[in-house]
mmCIF file of C-alpha atoms and ligand atoms in Angstrom:
data_model
loop_
_atom_site.group_PDB
_atom_site.id
_atom_site.type_symbol
_atom_site.label_atom_id
_atom_site.label_comp_id
_atom_site.label_asym_id
_atom_site.label_seq_id
_atom_site.Cartn_x
_atom_site.Cartn_y
_atom_site.Cartn_z
ATOM 1 C CA MET A 1 -17.222 -28.528 13.032
ATOM 2 C CA PRO A 2 -16.970 -26.325 14.640
ATOM 3 C CA LYS A 3 -18.664 -22.832 14.408
ATOM 4 C CA ILE A 4 -15.507 -19.581 12.949
ATOM 5 C CA SER A 5 -16.665 -16.492 15.367
ATOM 6 C CA GLU A 6 -19.376 -13.685 13.039
ATOM 7 C CA LYS A 7 -16.264 -11.873 14.302
ATOM 8 C CA GLY A 8 -14.186 -13.436 12.448
ATOM 9 C CA GLN A 9 -16.212 -14.370 9.183
ATOM 10 C CA ARG A 10 -16.423 -9.906 9.793
ATOM 11 C CA MET A 11 -12.789 -9.345 9.779
ATOM 12 C CA PRO A 12 -12.484 -7.414 6.128
ATOM 13 C CA GLU A 13 -9.327 -8.748 3.499
ATOM 14 C CA SER A 14 -6.941 -6.828 2.851
ATOM 15 C CA PRO A 15 -6.966 -4.994 -0.536
ATOM 16 C CA ILE A 16 -3.157 -4.298 -0.099
ATOM 17 C CA ARG A 17 -2.135 -8.039 -0.540
ATOM 18 C CA LYS A 18 -5.637 -9.792 -2.226
ATOM 19 C CA LEU A 19 -4.117 -9.654 -5.242
ATOM 20 C CA VAL A 20 -1.048 -11.513 -4.770
ATOM 21 C CA PRO A 21 -1.536 -15.055 -5.983
ATOM 22 C CA PHE A 22 -2.237 -13.471 -9.183
ATOM 23 C CA ALA A 23 1.139 -11.609 -8.623
ATOM 24 C CA GLU A 24 2.887 -14.719 -8.027
ATOM 25 C CA ASP A 25 0.910 -16.499 -10.925
ATOM 26 C CA ALA A 26 2.216 -13.930 -13.479
ATOM 27 C CA LYS A 27 5.933 -13.624 -11.733
ATOM 28 C CA THR A 28 5.538 -17.711 -12.559
ATOM 29 C CA ARG A 29 4.692 -16.933 -15.566
ATOM 30 C CA GLY A 30 8.075 -15.354 -16.001
ATOM 31 C CA ILE A 31 6.580 -11.676 -16.240
ATOM 32 C CA LYS A 32 8.374 -9.179 -14.093
ATOM 33 C CA VAL A 33 5.268 -6.957 -11.460
ATOM 34 C CA PHE A 34 5.622 -3.604 -10.567
ATOM 35 C CA HIS A 35 4.777 -3.429 -6.851
ATOM 36 C CA LEU A 36 2.699 -0.212 -6.975
ATOM 37 C CA ASN A 37 0.428 -2.336 -4.110
ATOM 38 C CA ILE A 38 1.928 -1.857 -0.739
ATOM 39 C CA GLY A 39 3.770 1.138 1.099
ATOM 40 C CA GLN A 40 6.935 -1.369 2.077
ATOM 41 C CA PRO A 41 10.083 1.687 0.473
ATOM 42 C CA ASP A 42 12.941 0.329 -1.136
ATOM 43 C CA ILE A 43 14.916 3.223 0.968
ATOM 44 C CA LYS A 44 17.585 1.591 2.704
ATOM 45 C CA THR A 45 17.218 1.684 7.201
ATOM 46 C CA PRO A 46 19.777 3.081 8.372
ATOM 47 C CA GLN A 47 23.259 1.729 9.854
ATOM 48 C CA VAL A 48 22.945 3.093 13.377
ATOM 49 C CA ALA A 49 20.068 0.515 13.904
ATOM 50 C CA LEU A 50 21.411 -2.586 11.445
ATOM 51 C CA ASP A 51 24.313 -1.738 13.539
ATOM 52 C CA ALA A 52 22.548 -2.207 17.167
ATOM 53 C CA VAL A 53 21.444 -5.508 15.902
ATOM 54 C CA LYS A 54 24.742 -6.252 14.759
ATOM 55 C CA ASN A 55 27.313 -5.433 17.474
ATOM 56 C CA ASN A 56 25.817 -6.206 21.122
ATOM 57 C CA ASP A 57 26.656 -9.336 23.831
ATOM 58 C CA ILE A 58 23.344 -10.120 24.496
ATOM 59 C CA GLU A 59 23.453 -13.794 25.946
ATOM 60 C CA VAL A 60 20.253 -13.814 27.129
ATOM 61 C CA LEU A 61 17.503 -13.190 24.933
ATOM 62 C CA SER A 62 14.643 -11.955 27.538
ATOM 63 C CA TYR A 63 11.565 -9.783 27.159
ATOM 64 C CA ALA A 64 11.523 -6.238 27.913
ATOM 65 C CA ARG A 65 10.252 -4.175 30.237
ATOM 66 C CA SER A 66 5.965 -4.585 29.077
ATOM 67 C CA GLU A 67 5.821 -0.651 28.022
ATOM 68 C CA GLY A 68 8.972 -0.163 26.159
ATOM 69 C CA SER A 69 12.028 -0.055 28.473
ATOM 70 C CA GLU A 70 12.557 3.551 31.019
ATOM 71 C CA SER A 71 15.606 4.392 28.068
ATOM 72 C CA TYR A 72 13.588 3.704 24.986
ATOM 73 C CA ARG A 73 11.268 6.205 26.346
ATOM 74 C CA ASN A 74 13.066 8.821 27.088
ATOM 75 C CA LYS A 75 14.930 9.219 23.371
ATOM 76 C CA LEU A 76 11.392 8.979 22.182
ATOM 77 C CA ALA A 77 10.482 12.132 24.088
ATOM 78 C CA GLN A 78 14.068 13.774 23.628
ATOM 79 C CA TYR A 79 12.473 13.528 19.178
ATOM 80 C CA TYR A 80 9.588 13.943 19.859
ATOM 81 C CA LYS A 81 10.565 17.360 21.414
ATOM 82 C CA LYS A 82 12.485 17.934 19.473
ATOM 83 C CA ASN A 83 8.930 18.202 16.757
ATOM 84 C CA GLN A 84 7.263 20.166 18.909
ATOM 85 C CA ILE A 85 5.633 18.100 21.219
ATOM 86 C CA ASP A 86 6.749 17.924 24.760
ATOM 87 C CA ILE A 87 5.113 14.727 26.553
ATOM 88 C CA SER A 88 7.396 12.636 28.868
ATOM 89 C CA ALA A 89 8.349 8.911 28.640
ATOM 90 C CA LYS A 90 5.207 7.898 31.393
ATOM 91 C CA ASP A 91 3.053 9.419 28.190
ATOM 92 C CA ILE A 92 3.956 6.613 26.262
ATOM 93 C CA ILE A 93 4.211 2.591 25.708
ATOM 94 C CA VAL A 94 5.704 0.739 22.853
ATOM 95 C CA THR A 95 4.108 -1.409 21.161
ATOM 96 C CA THR A 96 5.176 -4.036 18.479
ATOM 97 C CA GLY A 97 4.475 -1.602 15.384
ATOM 98 C CA GLY A 98 1.757 0.939 14.905
ATOM 99 C CA SER A 99 -0.884 -2.092 14.203
ATOM 100 C CA GLU A 100 -0.449 -3.290 17.662
ATOM 101 C CA ALA A 101 -0.777 0.517 19.562
ATOM 102 C CA LEU A 102 -4.607 1.124 17.126
ATOM 103 C CA LEU A 103 -5.182 -2.715 18.819
ATOM 104 C CA PHE A 104 -4.477 -1.182 21.905
ATOM 105 C CA THR A 105 -6.293 2.272 21.371
ATOM 106 C CA ILE A 106 -9.377 0.924 20.166
ATOM 107 C CA GLY A 107 -9.259 -1.894 22.432
ATOM 108 C CA SER A 108 -9.112 1.137 25.844
ATOM 109 C CA ILE A 109 -11.927 3.222 24.408
ATOM 110 C CA THR A 110 -14.664 0.824 22.971
ATOM 111 C CA ASP A 111 -17.546 -1.537 23.613
ATOM 112 C CA PHE A 112 -18.646 -3.835 21.410
ATOM 113 C CA GLY A 113 -20.247 -1.750 19.102
ATOM 114 C CA ASP A 114 -19.325 1.796 19.949
ATOM 115 C CA GLU A 115 -18.805 3.061 16.620
ATOM 116 C CA ILE A 116 -15.244 5.486 15.204
ATOM 117 C CA ILE A 117 -15.718 8.540 12.587
ATOM 118 C CA ILE A 118 -12.670 7.661 10.446
ATOM 119 C CA PRO A 119 -12.181 10.190 6.505
ATOM 120 C CA GLU A 120 -12.787 8.115 3.375
ATOM 121 C CA PRO A 121 -11.250 7.041 2.375
ATOM 122 C CA PHE A 122 -8.627 5.060 5.266
ATOM 123 C CA TYR A 123 -5.580 3.241 5.897
ATOM 124 C CA ALA A 124 -7.956 -0.814 4.949
ATOM 125 C CA ASN A 125 -6.196 -2.408 8.162
ATOM 126 C CA TYR A 126 -9.526 0.075 10.012
ATOM 127 C CA ASN A 127 -11.340 -2.437 8.881
ATOM 128 C CA GLY A 128 -9.853 -4.809 10.254
ATOM 129 C CA PHE A 129 -8.386 -3.586 13.149
ATOM 130 C CA ALA A 130 -12.801 -2.537 13.869
ATOM 131 C CA ALA A 131 -14.648 -5.448 13.466
ATOM 132 C CA ALA A 132 -11.320 -7.444 15.683
ATOM 133 C CA ASN A 133 -12.541 -5.185 18.045
ATOM 134 C CA GLY A 134 -16.890 -6.060 17.950
ATOM 135 C CA ILE A 135 -17.418 -1.813 16.902
ATOM 136 C CA GLU A 136 -18.078 0.206 13.977
ATOM 137 C CA VAL A 137 -16.094 2.726 11.643
ATOM 138 C CA VAL A 138 -18.676 5.365 10.376
ATOM 139 C CA PRO A 139 -16.629 6.379 7.893
ATOM 140 C CA ILE A 140 -17.798 10.654 6.780
ATOM 141 C CA VAL A 141 -16.573 11.210 3.214
ATOM 142 C CA SER A 142 -13.872 13.238 1.433
ATOM 143 C CA SER A 143 -13.278 13.655 -1.927
ATOM 144 C CA ILE A 144 -10.690 14.136 -5.026
ATOM 145 C CA GLU A 145 -12.058 16.893 -5.978
ATOM 146 C CA THR A 146 -10.876 19.175 -2.336
ATOM 147 C CA GLY A 147 -7.794 16.994 -2.591
ATOM 148 C CA PHE A 148 -9.131 14.869 0.495
ATOM 149 C CA ALA A 149 -9.132 17.920 2.867
ATOM 150 C CA LEU A 150 -11.015 17.278 5.552
ATOM 151 C CA PRO A 151 -15.042 16.828 5.612
ATOM 152 C CA GLU A 152 -16.740 19.934 6.917
ATOM 153 C CA ILE A 153 -17.260 19.939 10.734
ATOM 154 C CA GLU A 154 -20.994 19.730 10.495
ATOM 155 C CA GLU A 155 -20.820 16.354 8.591
ATOM 156 C CA PHE A 156 -18.603 15.315 11.779
ATOM 157 C CA GLU A 157 -21.351 16.242 14.123
ATOM 158 C CA LYS A 158 -24.285 14.773 11.929
ATOM 159 C CA LEU A 159 -22.954 12.194 12.303
ATOM 160 C CA ILE A 160 -22.057 12.227 16.001
ATOM 161 C CA GLY A 161 -24.507 10.108 18.956
ATOM 162 C CA ALA A 162 -24.541 7.734 21.250
ATOM 163 C CA LYS A 163 -22.192 4.911 20.759
ATOM 164 C CA THR A 164 -19.605 7.867 19.143
ATOM 165 C CA LYS A 165 -16.558 7.120 20.921
ATOM 166 C CA ALA A 166 -13.730 9.097 19.014
ATOM 167 C CA ILE A 167 -12.709 10.710 15.524
ATOM 168 C CA LEU A 168 -9.642 9.006 13.957
ATOM 169 C CA ILE A 169 -7.484 10.335 10.985
ATOM 170 C CA CYS A 170 -3.615 9.635 9.780
ATOM 171 C CA ASN A 171 -2.069 12.909 9.063
ATOM 172 C CA PRO A 172 -0.498 12.937 6.407
ATOM 173 C CA GLY A 173 -2.871 9.981 4.504
ATOM 174 C CA ASN A 174 -2.662 6.578 3.423
ATOM 175 C CA PRO A 175 -3.516 6.145 0.742
ATOM 176 C CA THR A 176 -4.858 9.646 -0.223
ATOM 177 C CA GLY A 177 -1.481 11.866 0.921
ATOM 178 C CA TYR A 178 -2.986 15.157 2.360
ATOM 179 C CA LEU A 179 -1.725 17.032 4.826
ATOM 180 C CA TYR A 180 -4.114 18.208 7.738
ATOM 181 C CA SER A 181 -3.607 21.545 8.627
ATOM 182 C CA LYS A 182 -3.211 23.329 11.832
ATOM 183 C CA LYS A 183 -6.495 25.375 10.946
ATOM 184 C CA GLU A 184 -8.445 21.806 10.421
ATOM 185 C CA ILE A 185 -6.067 20.323 13.319
ATOM 186 C CA GLU A 186 -8.092 23.051 15.625
ATOM 187 C CA LYS A 187 -11.899 22.591 14.440
ATOM 188 C CA LEU A 188 -11.008 19.074 15.012
ATOM 189 C CA LYS A 189 -9.673 19.723 18.019
ATOM 190 C CA ALA A 190 -13.492 21.608 19.255
ATOM 191 C CA LEU A 191 -15.191 19.457 17.657
ATOM 192 C CA VAL A 192 -13.557 16.637 20.249
ATOM 193 C CA LEU A 193 -14.087 19.228 23.131
ATOM 194 C CA LYS A 194 -17.703 19.633 22.266
ATOM 195 C CA HIS A 195 -18.561 16.255 22.175
ATOM 196 C CA ASP A 196 -16.316 14.084 24.536
ATOM 197 C CA LEU A 197 -14.666 12.505 22.230
ATOM 198 C CA PHE A 198 -11.165 11.021 21.480
ATOM 199 C CA LEU A 199 -9.174 11.957 18.845
ATOM 200 C CA ILE A 200 -6.569 9.480 18.065
ATOM 201 C CA ALA A 201 -4.262 10.305 15.146
ATOM 202 C CA ASP A 202 -2.066 8.395 13.300
ATOM 203 C CA GLU A 203 1.263 10.322 12.652
ATOM 204 C CA VAL A 204 2.851 7.170 10.993
ATOM 205 C CA TYR A 205 3.799 8.970 8.405
ATOM 206 C CA ARG A 206 4.921 12.725 10.494
ATOM 207 C CA GLU A 207 8.478 13.055 8.421
ATOM 208 C CA PHE A 208 7.418 12.911 4.775
ATOM 209 C CA VAL A 209 6.543 16.292 3.730
ATOM 210 C CA TYR A 210 6.663 18.645 1.420
ATOM 211 C CA ASP A 211 6.945 21.495 -0.610
ATOM 212 C CA ASN A 212 8.241 23.681 2.891
ATOM 213 C CA MET A 213 4.942 22.610 4.944
ATOM 214 C CA GLN A 214 4.883 21.949 8.431
ATOM 215 C CA HIS A 215 3.053 19.260 9.652
ATOM 216 C CA HIS A 216 0.627 19.566 12.498
ATOM 217 C CA SER A 217 0.823 17.129 15.649
ATOM 218 C CA ILE A 218 -2.628 16.634 18.109
ATOM 219 C CA MET A 219 0.253 16.409 20.897
ATOM 220 C CA THR A 220 1.675 19.576 20.004
ATOM 221 C CA ASP A 221 -0.626 22.104 21.979
ATOM 222 C CA LYS A 222 -1.881 21.092 26.050
ATOM 223 C CA GLY A 223 -5.924 21.932 24.868
ATOM 224 C CA ILE A 224 -6.927 18.481 24.591
ATOM 225 C CA ASP A 225 -4.523 16.557 26.729
ATOM 226 C CA GLN A 226 -7.561 13.840 27.955
ATOM 227 C CA ASN A 227 -8.833 13.476 23.885
ATOM 228 C CA ALA A 228 -5.903 13.437 22.682
ATOM 229 C CA ILE A 229 -3.870 10.196 21.824
ATOM 230 C CA MET A 230 -1.209 9.626 19.272
ATOM 231 C CA ILE A 231 -0.033 6.695 16.993
ATOM 232 C CA ASP A 232 3.110 5.833 15.598
ATOM 233 C CA SER A 233 5.518 3.458 14.550
ATOM 234 C CA VAL A 234 8.953 3.369 13.280
ATOM 235 C CA SER A 235 8.027 1.367 10.365
ATOM 236 C CA LYS A 236 7.255 3.867 7.660
ATOM 237 C CA ARG A 237 10.119 6.551 9.350
ATOM 238 C CA TYR A 238 13.161 4.780 9.307
ATOM 239 C CA SER A 239 12.529 2.345 6.354
ATOM 240 C CA MET A 240 11.534 -0.566 9.212
ATOM 241 C CA CYS A 241 9.153 -1.914 8.757
ATOM 242 C CA GLY A 242 10.327 -5.277 8.945
ATOM 243 C CA ALA A 243 10.987 -4.303 13.101
ATOM 244 C CA ARG A 244 7.428 -4.462 13.909
ATOM 245 C CA ILE A 245 8.065 -1.287 16.346
ATOM 246 C CA GLY A 246 5.417 1.416 17.601
ATOM 247 C CA CYS A 247 4.183 2.994 20.066
ATOM 248 C CA ILE A 248 0.972 4.865 22.019
ATOM 249 C CA VAL A 249 1.255 8.337 22.944
ATOM 250 C CA SER A 250 -1.288 9.882 25.538
ATOM 251 C CA ARG A 251 -1.647 12.484 28.281
ATOM 252 C CA ASN A 252 -4.596 10.914 29.743
ATOM 253 C CA LYS A 253 -2.623 9.203 32.101
ATOM 254 C CA GLU A 254 -6.400 6.419 32.098
ATOM 255 C CA PHE A 255 -5.439 5.595 28.877
ATOM 256 C CA ILE A 256 -2.350 5.079 28.906
ATOM 257 C CA GLN A 257 -2.413 2.359 32.461
ATOM 258 C CA THR A 258 -5.497 0.964 30.347
ATOM 259 C CA SER A 259 -3.526 0.474 27.290
ATOM 260 C CA LEU A 260 -0.616 -1.011 29.819
ATOM 261 C CA LYS A 261 -3.063 -3.856 30.751
ATOM 262 C CA TYR A 262 -2.982 -4.995 26.780
ATOM 263 C CA ALA A 263 0.296 -4.557 26.307
ATOM 264 C CA GLN A 264 1.331 -6.748 30.168
ATOM 265 C CA ALA A 265 -0.939 -9.000 28.216
ATOM 266 C CA ARG A 266 1.171 -9.675 25.286
ATOM 267 C CA LEU A 267 4.250 -9.299 27.712
ATOM 268 C CA SER A 268 6.328 -7.136 25.538
ATOM 269 C CA SER A 269 7.409 -6.116 21.838
ATOM 270 C CA PRO A 270 10.796 -7.875 20.764
ATOM 271 C CA THR A 271 13.509 -7.351 21.820
ATOM 272 C CA TYR A 272 15.923 -7.160 19.322
ATOM 273 C CA ALA A 273 13.950 -4.446 16.598
ATOM 274 C CA LEU A 274 13.306 -2.440 20.183
ATOM 275 C CA LEU A 275 17.438 -2.255 20.437
ATOM 276 C CA ALA A 276 17.236 -1.313 16.298
ATOM 277 C CA SER A 277 14.666 1.718 16.782
ATOM 278 C CA GLU A 278 16.460 2.871 20.121
ATOM 279 C CA ALA A 279 19.863 3.087 18.133
ATOM 280 C CA ALA A 280 18.099 4.636 15.208
ATOM 281 C CA LEU A 281 16.851 8.128 16.972
ATOM 282 C CA ASP A 282 20.651 8.748 15.971
ATOM 283 C CA THR A 283 20.268 8.784 12.314
ATOM 284 C CA PRO A 284 21.353 12.065 11.248
ATOM 285 C CA GLN A 285 19.039 14.429 9.923
ATOM 286 C CA LYS A 286 21.312 14.059 6.225
ATOM 287 C CA TYR A 287 19.877 10.767 6.138
ATOM 288 C CA PHE A 288 16.006 12.260 6.209
ATOM 289 C CA ASP A 289 16.961 15.032 4.117
ATOM 290 C CA GLU A 290 17.987 12.605 1.590
ATOM 291 C CA VAL A 291 15.447 10.905 2.035
ATOM 292 C CA ILE A 292 12.852 13.308 1.459
ATOM 293 C CA ILE A 293 14.208 15.146 -1.627
ATOM 294 C CA GLU A 294 13.830 11.238 -3.471
ATOM 295 C CA TYR A 295 10.670 10.534 -2.363
ATOM 296 C CA VAL A 296 9.616 14.744 -3.684
ATOM 297 C CA GLU A 297 11.313 13.954 -6.921
ATOM 298 C CA ARG A 298 9.725 10.772 -6.755
ATOM 299 C CA ARG A 299 6.347 12.570 -6.218
ATOM 300 C CA ASN A 300 6.901 14.472 -8.839
ATOM 301 C CA THR A 301 7.792 11.937 -11.640
ATOM 302 C CA LEU A 302 4.136 10.313 -11.198
ATOM 303 C CA ILE A 303 2.042 12.939 -11.210
ATOM 304 C CA THR A 304 3.656 14.415 -14.215
ATOM 305 C CA GLU A 305 2.955 11.508 -16.256
ATOM 306 C CA LEU A 306 -0.027 10.369 -14.777
ATOM 307 C CA ASN A 307 -1.745 13.865 -15.746
ATOM 308 C CA LYS A 308 -0.599 12.800 -19.333
ATOM 309 C CA ILE A 309 -3.156 9.929 -19.165
ATOM 310 C CA ASP A 310 -6.851 10.958 -20.845
ATOM 311 C CA ASN A 311 -9.689 11.038 -18.725
ATOM 312 C CA LEU A 312 -7.905 9.671 -14.925
ATOM 313 C CA LYS A 313 -7.910 12.105 -12.009
ATOM 314 C CA VAL A 314 -5.283 12.318 -9.723
ATOM 315 C CA SER A 315 -5.143 14.830 -6.921
ATOM 316 C CA LYS A 316 -1.343 15.706 -6.463
ATOM 317 C CA PRO A 317 -0.305 14.684 -2.368
ATOM 318 C CA LYS A 318 1.058 16.783 0.211
ATOM 319 C CA GLY A 319 2.457 13.827 2.391
ATOM 320 C CA ALA A 320 3.249 10.224 3.467
ATOM 321 C CA PHE A 321 3.801 8.106 0.230
ATOM 322 C CA TYR A 322 0.198 7.133 -1.703
ATOM 323 C CA CYS A 323 -2.169 9.227 -4.567
ATOM 324 C CA ILE A 324 -5.485 8.380 -5.331
ATOM 325 C CA ALA A 325 -6.080 7.443 -8.566
ATOM 326 C CA GLU A 326 -8.994 8.272 -10.410
ATOM 327 C CA LEU A 327 -9.946 6.017 -13.699
ATOM 328 C CA PRO A 328 -11.517 6.059 -16.804
ATOM 329 C CA VAL A 329 -13.033 1.555 -15.656
ATOM 330 C CA GLU A 330 -15.948 0.927 -13.690
ATOM 331 C CA ASP A 331 -14.421 -1.645 -11.504
ATOM 332 C CA ALA A 332 -11.025 -0.665 -10.531
ATOM 333 C CA ASP A 333 -11.122 -3.857 -8.398
ATOM 334 C CA ASP A 334 -11.951 -6.060 -11.751
ATOM 335 C CA PHE A 335 -9.037 -4.054 -13.809
ATOM 336 C CA ALA A 336 -5.744 -4.753 -11.172
ATOM 337 C CA GLN A 337 -6.795 -8.294 -11.249
ATOM 338 C CA TRP A 338 -7.271 -8.404 -15.244
ATOM 339 C CA MET A 339 -3.371 -6.384 -15.510
ATOM 340 C CA LEU A 340 -2.271 -9.290 -13.536
ATOM 341 C CA GLU A 341 -4.212 -12.163 -15.177
ATOM 342 C CA LYS A 342 -4.465 -10.946 -19.082
ATOM 343 C CA PHE A 343 -1.536 -7.532 -19.361
ATOM 344 C CA SER A 344 1.674 -7.413 -20.633
ATOM 345 C CA ASP A 345 3.512 -5.545 -22.097
ATOM 346 C CA ASN A 346 7.486 -6.939 -22.574
ATOM 347 C CA ASN A 347 6.767 -9.169 -20.087
ATOM 348 C CA GLU A 348 6.344 -6.228 -17.365
ATOM 349 C CA THR A 349 3.201 -5.826 -15.819
ATOM 350 C CA ILE A 350 2.126 -3.656 -12.380
ATOM 351 C CA MET A 351 0.054 -3.600 -8.882
ATOM 352 C CA VAL A 352 -1.923 -1.275 -7.309
ATOM 353 C CA ALA A 353 -4.237 -1.479 -4.776
ATOM 354 C CA PRO A 354 -7.680 -1.475 -6.112
ATOM 355 C CA ALA A 355 -9.485 1.452 -3.503
ATOM 356 C CA SER A 356 -12.877 0.355 -3.173
ATOM 357 C CA GLY A 357 -11.331 -1.809 0.697
ATOM 358 C CA PHE A 358 -10.138 1.867 1.340
ATOM 359 C CA TYR A 359 -13.774 2.802 1.899
ATOM 360 C CA SER A 360 -16.218 1.637 4.235
ATOM 361 C CA THR A 361 -18.947 2.724 1.570
ATOM 362 C CA LYS A 362 -20.354 0.498 -0.144
ATOM 363 C CA GLY A 363 -19.806 1.500 -4.024
ATOM 364 C CA SER A 364 -17.760 4.004 -3.217
ATOM 365 C CA GLY A 365 -14.059 4.744 -4.807
ATOM 366 C CA LYS A 366 -15.173 1.649 -7.973
ATOM 367 C CA ASN A 367 -12.841 3.271 -10.339
ATOM 368 C CA GLN A 368 -10.065 4.163 -7.841
ATOM 369 C CA ILE A 369 -6.548 2.921 -7.101
ATOM 370 C CA ARG A 370 -3.505 3.440 -4.400
ATOM 371 C CA ILE A 371 -0.700 3.753 -5.921
ATOM 372 C CA ALA A 372 2.693 2.966 -3.190
ATOM 373 C CA TYR A 373 5.911 5.552 -4.994
ATOM 374 C CA VAL A 374 7.737 3.092 -3.166
ATOM 375 C CA LEU A 375 9.858 2.207 -6.652
ATOM 376 C CA ASN A 376 12.607 4.897 -8.496
ATOM 377 C CA LYS A 377 12.002 7.134 -11.141
ATOM 378 C CA GLU A 378 12.379 5.234 -13.189
ATOM 379 C CA SER A 379 10.537 2.462 -12.708
ATOM 380 C CA LEU A 380 7.375 4.861 -11.924
ATOM 381 C CA ILE A 381 7.655 6.163 -15.571
ATOM 382 C CA ARG A 382 7.612 2.353 -17.079
ATOM 383 C CA SER A 383 5.076 1.234 -14.165
ATOM 384 C CA VAL A 384 2.559 4.875 -15.083
ATOM 385 C CA GLU A 385 3.816 3.671 -19.105
ATOM 386 C CA LEU A 386 1.888 0.482 -18.156
ATOM 387 C CA LEU A 387 -0.596 1.682 -16.781
ATOM 388 C CA LYS A 388 -1.521 4.148 -19.849
ATOM 389 C CA LEU A 389 -1.070 0.782 -22.249
ATOM 390 C CA ALA A 390 -3.433 -1.238 -19.684
ATOM 391 C CA LEU A 391 -6.518 1.596 -20.319
ATOM 392 C CA GLU A 392 -6.118 1.806 -23.700
ATOM 393 C CA GLN A 393 -6.103 -2.909 -24.202
ATOM 394 C CA TYR A 394 -8.739 -2.893 -21.345
ATOM 395 C CA LYS A 395 -12.449 -3.566 -22.118
ATOM 396 C CA ASN A 396 -14.470 -2.196 -19.134
HETATM 397 C C1 PLP B 401 -1.283 4.814 8.064
HETATM 398 C C2 PLP B 401 -0.660 3.499 8.875
HETATM 399 N N1 PLP B 401 -1.349 3.097 9.977
HETATM 400 C C3 PLP B 401 0.015 2.108 10.522
HETATM 401 C C4 PLP B 401 0.522 1.570 9.686
HETATM 402 C C5 PLP B 401 1.031 0.012 10.397
HETATM 403 O O1 PLP B 401 2.338 0.760 10.920
HETATM 404 P P1 PLP B 401 3.249 -0.357 11.083
HETATM 405 O O2 PLP B 401 2.266 -1.286 11.778
HETATM 406 O O3 PLP B 401 4.350 -1.484 10.301
HETATM 407 O O4 PLP B 401 3.682 0.031 12.604
HETATM 408 C C6 PLP B 401 -0.122 1.570 8.687
HETATM 409 C C7 PLP B 401 1.275 0.468 7.697
HETATM 410 O O5 PLP B 401 1.064 0.453 6.389
HETATM 411 C C8 PLP B 401 -0.011 2.891 7.880
HETATM 412 O O6 PLP B 401 0.383 2.741 6.748
#
C-alpha cells in the first residue's frame, strides 16, 4: 500500500473534536449533551451581514482577488484605525479564516525544522499548523496559578536558538482567557527586536475583553514594523464561524508579498462570505455592547458555579470565552469520555475539551479541561451541576 507521509502521521487529532463520536453515540441513546467543548458561539450573526448575502444581484459567482478586494481591505483598515491600529489596505491579505492566515504566516516565515515559541496552553490547532509546515512548536509553560500570565522573559530567552523564527501569542487567549497587558506586550517587543524574530499575535478575540480592560494590539506602535504579524478573523467577532474569512496584517512588505503568493496559489476566499464579511463591518456598536454584557454575565455565572465545586481550580478569564479548570481527577481525557459514555443525570450530560491537547509538553494539563462559555446562563448553571455530579460519581 502507498505510504502516508511522516508529516501527515504527525498531524495531531483535534482535542476539541476527538470526543465527537462519543457525544453522537450519547445522543442516539436519547441523552442531551451540553456542548462546552467548542468555541461556536450561539450569538446571532449581525443582520447586515446576512442581508448582504440575501440581497444582491450577483449573476456569476466569480473568483475574488487573491488578497481580497480593495474596498474590503480599505474598510478593514478603517476598522483597525478605530481600534488604534494605523495600517492601510496594502498591509492586509484577506484569507479563508484565521486558520488559513496562520498557515500562510507559518509557511512564509519558516523552513523545515524551524521553531516557534508559544506559551502553553495554546490553541490546539497551532500544533496542526506547525505539523503541516514541518516545523517544531517549542512550548513555554504558563501556569494556572498566575492566571496564565506571560512567562518570565528570561525563560523565553533560554529557549531561543539558531532555529527560532518567531514567538506566537494569542491575545486574549484561547484556551486561557488571559489578556496580555501593555507591559507584557512591550517586553515581548523588546525580546523579538533583540533576537530579530517575528512576533505573531493571534487577535481573533480582540472585541471580547471584560471589566473595562483595554486590549493592546502588537500593531499599535510602529517600533516593530518588520517583526509584527497579526492574525485576525470574522468568525468570533460577528459570530460568523461558517463564513471562513480572516486576514493577515503586517507592515513588513516582504512578508506580505510572500503571503500573497500563498494566497494566489489558492486563488481566492469564497465570494459570498467576502460579501458578508465586508457588510459586517457596518455592524452597529450596540451589537458588540450587548454581546459583551452577555459574555460577562456568562463568565461570572460560570466562574461562580465552578468555584462551588470542591478541589476544582479555575482562574477568572479577562477575555475571549474560555477558561481552563483543573479537576480533582488524574486523567481528564478519560473523565471527559466517561461523562459521554457512562454518565447522565435526567438524561443530560456535558461535553468538555480535555486540556492535554492544548499543551505540547507531554503529560501537561492531564487533569485540566477547557470550558467554552458559549451557552446561555441557564445551560451553564445546569452544565456545572452536571460536572459536579459527574465528579462525585467518577472513580479515578
Ligand atoms: C485562537 C484562535 N485562532 C484562530 C482560530 C481560527 O478561526 P477561524 O479559522 O474560524 O477564523 C480560532 C478558532 O477557534 C481560535 O480560537
